[in-house]
Amino acid sequence: MRREPIVLFDNGTHQCLCFDDLVTGEGVQTNQFLITDNEQYMLLDPGGDLTYTPLSLELSKHIPVQDLTYIFASHQDPDIIAALDKWLLHTKAKVICSRLWARFLPHLTANYLAVSHGISTYDRIIALPDRGQSLPLGNCQLKAVPAHFLHSVGNFQLYDPISKILFSGDMGASMVDDAQPVSDFAAHLQSMEGFHRRYMASNKVCRLWADMVRKMDVEMIVPQHGRPFVGKAMITAFLDWISQLECGMDLMGPADYTLPR
């Protein structure tokens, strides 16, 4: 029996839910998030076919799914937005993504949407400028904040100033099968260090991102994979670590660019 979503925040009119147990089989564990405010709804990084049906069923217990207001796609990966055609067909949602991916996302939607249903994928996309922007939801203003090259060239995270949660996409991701808060940072490193060294572009962008987050009022950093960082002490530990991490192109050398035998 599937467990209830994790309630990250709820003040009566504004709610943040985490669905963390929808992936079965060989797919990587993912977290999907729903933010609701005064009967408007934003779904974050809903994923592909592995999550579409179970996520839709779980969402229907909490909201009228067809009235979904927005889908936020932090970047273009399959575990982020591969089931786009189904969401466009079965909901009214606008899709929010980087302007760099706005012309690529229609490749994920079958031609039947246009031919049989008159749905233009591009007309349903809100293309974010590189600096990000505010996004109205109900009576609040959510913030799409830049996280470019962490890991995608056009990458955004979502900051919710009501809950003070930063939904961080792949930044802070860990290769574990649950979304319980990190309690021992040193022990947690082994589940995320390898991922960040390979997937994040460079120490420079990690430092720029961490400097930005330190200026924000954040109580929780919640990645799309694995466990969140809750509280100022744990968030500071993560920011200090990622600021010093050599990763991506920092680690590349001549040996990585040779012909295979």
CSV table of C-alpha atoms in Angstrom, one decimal:
chain,number,residue,atom,x,y,z
A,1,MET,CA,0.0,0.0,0.0
A,2,ARG,CA,1.4,3.4,-1.0
A,3,ARG,CA,2.1,5.7,1.9
A,4,GLU,CA,0.8,9.2,2.2
A,5,PRO,CA,2.9,12.1,0.8
A,6,ILE,CA,5.2,13.9,3.1
A,7,VAL,CA,3.8,17.3,4.2
A,8,LEU,CA,6.7,19.7,4.0
A,9,PHE,CA,4.6,22.7,4.9
A,10,ASP,CA,0.9,23.5,5.6
A,11,ASN,CA,-0.5,26.8,7.1
A,12,GLY,CA,-4.1,26.2,6.0
A,13,THR,CA,-4.0,28.0,2.7
A,14,HIS,CA,-0.5,27.2,1.4
A,15,GLN,CA,0.8,23.6,1.3
A,16,CYS,CA,3.9,21.8,0.0
A,17,LEU,CA,3.7,18.0,-0.5
A,18,CYS,CA,6.4,15.6,-1.4
A,19,PHE,CA,5.6,12.3,-3.2
A,20,ASP,CA,8.7,10.1,-2.7
A,21,ASP,CA,7.8,6.5,-3.3
A,22,LEU,CA,6.3,6.4,-6.8
A,23,VAL,CA,9.2,4.8,-8.8
A,24,THR,CA,9.3,1.0,-9.1
A,25,GLY,CA,11.7,-1.2,-11.0
A,26,GLU,CA,15.1,0.0,-12.2
A,27,GLY,CA,14.3,3.7,-12.4
A,28,VAL,CA,16.2,6.1,-10.2
A,29,GLN,CA,14.3,7.3,-7.1
A,30,THR,CA,12.7,10.7,-7.6
A,31,ASN,CA,10.7,13.2,-5.5
A,32,GLN,CA,7.7,15.0,-7.0
A,33,PHE,CA,6.4,18.1,-5.3
A,34,LEU,CA,3.0,19.8,-5.3
A,35,ILE,CA,2.6,23.4,-4.1
A,36,THR,CA,-1.0,24.6,-3.5
A,37,ASP,CA,-2.2,28.1,-2.7
A,38,ASN,CA,-5.8,29.3,-2.6
A,39,GLU,CA,-6.9,26.7,-5.1
A,40,GLN,CA,-4.1,27.1,-7.5
A,41,TYR,CA,-1.6,24.3,-8.0
A,42,MET,CA,2.0,23.9,-9.2
A,43,LEU,CA,3.6,20.4,-9.8
A,44,LEU,CA,7.4,20.3,-9.8
A,45,ASP,CA,9.4,17.9,-12.1
A,46,PRO,CA,6.6,15.3,-12.6
A,47,GLY,CA,8.9,12.8,-14.4
A,48,GLY,CA,8.1,10.3,-17.2
A,49,ASP,CA,6.0,7.2,-17.7
A,50,LEU,CA,7.3,5.5,-14.6
A,51,THR,CA,5.7,8.2,-12.4
A,52,TYR,CA,2.8,9.5,-14.5
A,53,THR,CA,0.0,7.1,-13.5
A,54,PRO,CA,0.9,6.7,-9.8
A,55,LEU,CA,1.5,10.4,-9.5
A,56,SER,CA,-1.8,11.3,-11.2
A,57,LEU,CA,-3.7,8.9,-8.9
A,58,GLU,CA,-2.0,10.4,-5.8
A,59,LEU,CA,-2.6,13.9,-6.9
A,60,SER,CA,-6.3,13.2,-7.4
A,61,LYS,CA,-6.6,12.6,-3.7
A,62,HIS,CA,-5.6,16.2,-3.0
A,63,ILE,CA,-6.6,18.4,-6.0
A,64,PRO,CA,-8.7,18.3,-9.2
A,65,VAL,CA,-5.9,17.2,-11.4
A,66,GLN,CA,-7.4,18.6,-14.6
A,67,ASP,CA,-7.2,22.1,-13.0
A,68,LEU,CA,-3.5,22.0,-12.4
A,69,THR,CA,-2.2,25.5,-12.9
A,70,TYR,CA,1.5,25.0,-13.6
A,71,ILE,CA,4.1,22.3,-14.2
A,72,PHE,CA,7.6,23.5,-13.3
A,73,ALA,CA,10.4,21.7,-15.2
A,74,SER,CA,13.8,22.5,-13.7
A,75,HIS,CA,15.5,21.2,-16.8
A,76,GLN,CA,15.0,18.8,-19.7
A,77,ASP,CA,16.0,15.3,-18.4
A,78,PRO,CA,13.6,12.3,-18.8
A,79,ASP,CA,13.0,12.0,-15.1
A,80,ILE,CA,11.9,15.6,-15.1
A,81,ILE,CA,9.4,16.0,-17.9
A,82,ALA,CA,9.3,13.0,-20.3
A,83,ALA,CA,5.5,12.5,-19.8
A,84,LEU,CA,4.8,16.0,-21.0
A,85,ASP,CA,2.3,14.9,-23.6
A,86,LYS,CA,0.1,13.3,-21.0
A,87,TRP,CA,0.1,16.3,-18.7
A,88,LEU,CA,-0.8,18.6,-21.6
A,89,LEU,CA,-3.6,16.3,-22.7
A,90,HIS,CA,-5.2,15.7,-19.3
A,91,THR,CA,-4.7,19.1,-17.6
A,92,LYS,CA,-4.9,22.8,-18.3
A,93,ALA,CA,-1.4,23.4,-16.9
A,94,LYS,CA,1.1,25.8,-18.4
A,95,VAL,CA,4.7,24.4,-18.5
A,96,ILE,CA,7.4,26.6,-17.0
A,97,CYS,CA,11.0,25.9,-18.2
A,98,SER,CA,14.1,27.7,-19.4
A,99,ARG,CA,13.9,29.6,-22.6
A,100,LEU,CA,16.8,27.4,-23.8
A,101,TRP,CA,14.5,24.3,-23.7
A,102,ALA,CA,11.2,25.9,-24.8
A,103,ARG,CA,11.9,24.9,-28.5
A,104,PHE,CA,13.1,21.4,-27.5
A,105,LEU,CA,10.2,20.3,-25.3
A,106,PRO,CA,7.8,19.8,-28.3
A,107,HIS,CA,10.1,16.9,-29.3
A,108,LEU,CA,8.6,15.1,-26.3
A,109,THR,CA,5.0,15.4,-27.4
A,110,ALA,CA,3.6,13.2,-30.0
A,111,ASN,CA,2.0,14.8,-33.1
A,112,TYR,CA,-1.4,13.5,-32.1
A,113,LEU,CA,-1.7,16.3,-29.6
A,114,ALA,CA,-1.8,18.9,-32.4
A,115,VAL,CA,-3.6,16.8,-35.1
A,116,SER,CA,-6.3,15.1,-32.9
A,117,HIS,CA,-6.6,17.6,-30.0
A,118,GLY,CA,-5.5,20.9,-31.3
A,119,ILE,CA,-2.9,21.3,-28.5
A,120,SER,CA,0.1,23.4,-29.3
A,121,THR,CA,2.9,22.4,-27.0
A,122,TYR,CA,4.8,25.7,-27.5
A,123,ASP,CA,1.8,27.8,-26.7
A,124,ARG,CA,1.5,26.1,-23.3
A,125,ILE,CA,5.1,26.9,-22.3
A,126,ILE,CA,6.2,29.8,-20.2
A,127,ALA,CA,9.9,30.4,-21.2
A,128,LEU,CA,12.0,31.7,-18.3
A,129,PRO,CA,14.7,34.3,-19.0
A,130,ASP,CA,18.2,33.4,-17.7
A,131,ARG,CA,17.8,35.6,-14.6
A,132,GLY,CA,14.6,33.8,-13.6
A,133,GLN,CA,11.3,35.5,-12.6
A,134,SER,CA,8.5,35.6,-10.1
A,135,LEU,CA,5.5,33.2,-10.7
A,136,PRO,CA,2.1,34.0,-9.2
A,137,LEU,CA,0.3,31.1,-7.5
A,138,GLY,CA,-2.9,31.9,-5.7
A,139,ASN,CA,-2.0,34.8,-3.3
A,140,CYS,CA,1.7,34.2,-3.3
A,141,GLN,CA,4.7,34.8,-5.6
A,142,LEU,CA,7.1,31.9,-6.1
A,143,LYS,CA,10.5,32.5,-7.5
A,144,ALA,CA,12.3,30.7,-10.3
A,145,VAL,CA,15.9,31.2,-9.4
A,146,PRO,CA,18.9,30.5,-11.8
A,147,ALA,CA,21.0,27.3,-11.2
A,148,HIS,CA,22.6,27.1,-14.7
A,149,PHE,CA,25.1,24.3,-15.3
A,150,LEU,CA,23.9,22.6,-12.1
A,151,HIS,CA,23.7,20.4,-14.1
A,152,SER,CA,21.8,21.6,-17.2
A,153,VAL,CA,22.9,24.6,-19.3
A,154,GLY,CA,19.4,26.0,-18.7
A,155,ASN,CA,18.6,25.0,-15.1
A,156,PHE,CA,16.2,26.6,-12.6
A,157,GLN,CA,15.2,25.9,-9.1
A,158,LEU,CA,12.0,27.1,-7.3
A,159,TYR,CA,12.0,29.1,-4.1
A,160,ASP,CA,8.9,29.3,-2.1
A,161,PRO,CA,9.1,32.4,0.3
A,162,ILE,CA,6.0,31.2,2.2
A,163,SER,CA,7.4,27.9,3.3
A,164,LYS,CA,11.0,29.1,2.9
A,165,ILE,CA,11.8,25.9,0.9
A,166,LEU,CA,14.2,25.9,-2.0
A,167,PHE,CA,13.3,23.1,-4.4
A,168,SER,CA,16.8,22.5,-5.7
A,169,GLY,CA,16.4,19.9,-8.5
A,170,ASP,CA,19.6,17.9,-8.8
A,171,MET,CA,21.6,20.1,-6.5
A,172,GLY,CA,21.9,18.2,-3.2
A,173,ALA,CA,20.6,15.0,-4.7
A,174,SER,CA,21.5,11.7,-3.0
A,175,MET,CA,21.3,8.2,-4.3
A,176,VAL,CA,19.0,6.8,-1.6
A,177,ASP,CA,15.5,5.4,-1.6
A,178,ASP,CA,13.8,7.7,0.9
A,179,ALA,CA,13.2,11.4,1.5
A,180,GLN,CA,13.7,11.7,5.2
A,181,PRO,CA,15.7,14.7,6.3
A,182,VAL,CA,19.5,14.3,6.6
A,183,SER,CA,20.5,13.8,10.2
A,184,ASP,CA,24.2,13.0,9.9
A,185,PHE,CA,25.9,15.1,7.2
A,186,ALA,CA,29.3,13.3,7.3
A,187,ALA,CA,27.6,9.9,6.8
A,188,HIS,CA,25.3,11.3,4.1
A,189,LEU,CA,28.3,12.5,1.9
A,190,GLN,CA,28.9,9.0,0.5
A,191,SER,CA,25.4,8.9,-1.1
A,192,MET,CA,25.9,12.2,-2.9
A,193,GLU,CA,29.6,13.0,-3.5
A,194,GLY,CA,30.0,10.8,-6.6
A,195,PHE,CA,26.9,12.2,-8.2
A,196,HIS,CA,27.9,15.8,-7.6
A,197,ARG,CA,31.5,15.3,-8.8
A,198,ARG,CA,30.2,13.9,-12.1
A,199,TYR,CA,27.1,15.9,-12.8
A,200,MET,CA,27.8,19.4,-11.6
A,201,ALA,CA,29.7,21.5,-14.2
A,202,SER,CA,32.5,23.1,-12.0
A,203,ASN,CA,33.4,24.5,-8.7
A,204,LYS,CA,32.9,28.0,-10.0
A,205,VAL,CA,29.2,27.6,-10.6
A,206,CYS,CA,28.8,25.7,-7.3
A,207,ARG,CA,30.3,28.6,-5.4
A,208,LEU,CA,28.2,31.2,-7.3
A,209,TRP,CA,25.0,29.2,-6.4
A,210,ALA,CA,26.0,28.7,-2.8
A,211,ASP,CA,26.7,32.5,-2.4
A,212,MET,CA,23.2,33.2,-3.8
A,213,VAL,CA,21.5,30.8,-1.4
A,214,ARG,CA,23.3,32.2,1.6
A,215,LYS,CA,21.6,35.5,0.9
A,216,MET,CA,18.2,33.9,0.8
A,217,ASP,CA,15.9,33.1,3.8
A,218,VAL,CA,15.9,29.3,3.4
A,219,GLU,CA,14.7,26.8,6.0
A,220,MET,CA,14.9,23.7,3.8
A,221,ILE,CA,16.7,22.6,0.7
A,222,VAL,CA,14.7,19.8,-1.0
A,223,PRO,CA,16.3,18.0,-4.0
A,224,GLN,CA,14.5,16.0,-6.6
A,225,HIS,CA,16.4,12.8,-5.5
A,226,GLY,CA,16.9,11.6,-2.0
A,227,ARG,CA,16.9,13.5,1.3
A,228,PRO,CA,16.3,17.2,2.2
A,229,PHE,CA,18.5,19.4,4.3
A,230,VAL,CA,16.4,20.9,7.1
A,231,GLY,CA,17.4,23.8,9.3
A,232,LYS,CA,20.1,26.4,9.2
A,233,ALA,CA,22.9,24.2,10.5
A,234,MET,CA,22.4,21.4,8.0
A,235,ILE,CA,21.9,23.9,5.1
A,236,THR,CA,25.1,25.7,6.0
A,237,ALA,CA,27.0,22.3,6.1
A,238,PHE,CA,25.8,21.5,2.6
A,239,LEU,CA,26.6,25.0,1.3
A,240,ASP,CA,30.1,24.9,2.8
A,241,TRP,CA,30.8,21.5,1.3
A,242,ILE,CA,29.5,22.2,-2.2
A,243,SER,CA,31.4,25.5,-2.3
A,244,GLN,CA,34.7,23.6,-2.0
A,245,LEU,CA,33.9,20.6,-4.2
A,246,GLU,CA,35.9,20.1,-7.3
A,247,CYS,CA,33.6,18.6,-9.9
A,248,GLY,CA,32.8,18.4,-13.6
A,249,MET,CA,35.4,20.1,-15.8
A,250,ASP,CA,37.6,20.7,-12.8
A,251,LEU,CA,38.4,17.0,-12.8
A,252,MET,CA,38.9,16.6,-16.6
A,253,GLY,CA,42.3,16.1,-18.1
A,254,PRO,CA,44.0,14.7,-21.3
A,255,ALA,CA,43.4,11.1,-20.2
A,256,ASP,CA,39.7,11.7,-20.4
A,257,TYR,CA,39.9,12.7,-24.1
A,258,THR,CA,41.6,9.8,-25.8
A,259,LEU,CA,40.6,7.4,-28.4
A,260,PRO,CA,39.3,4.1,-27.0
A,261,ARG,CA,41.4,1.0,-27.7
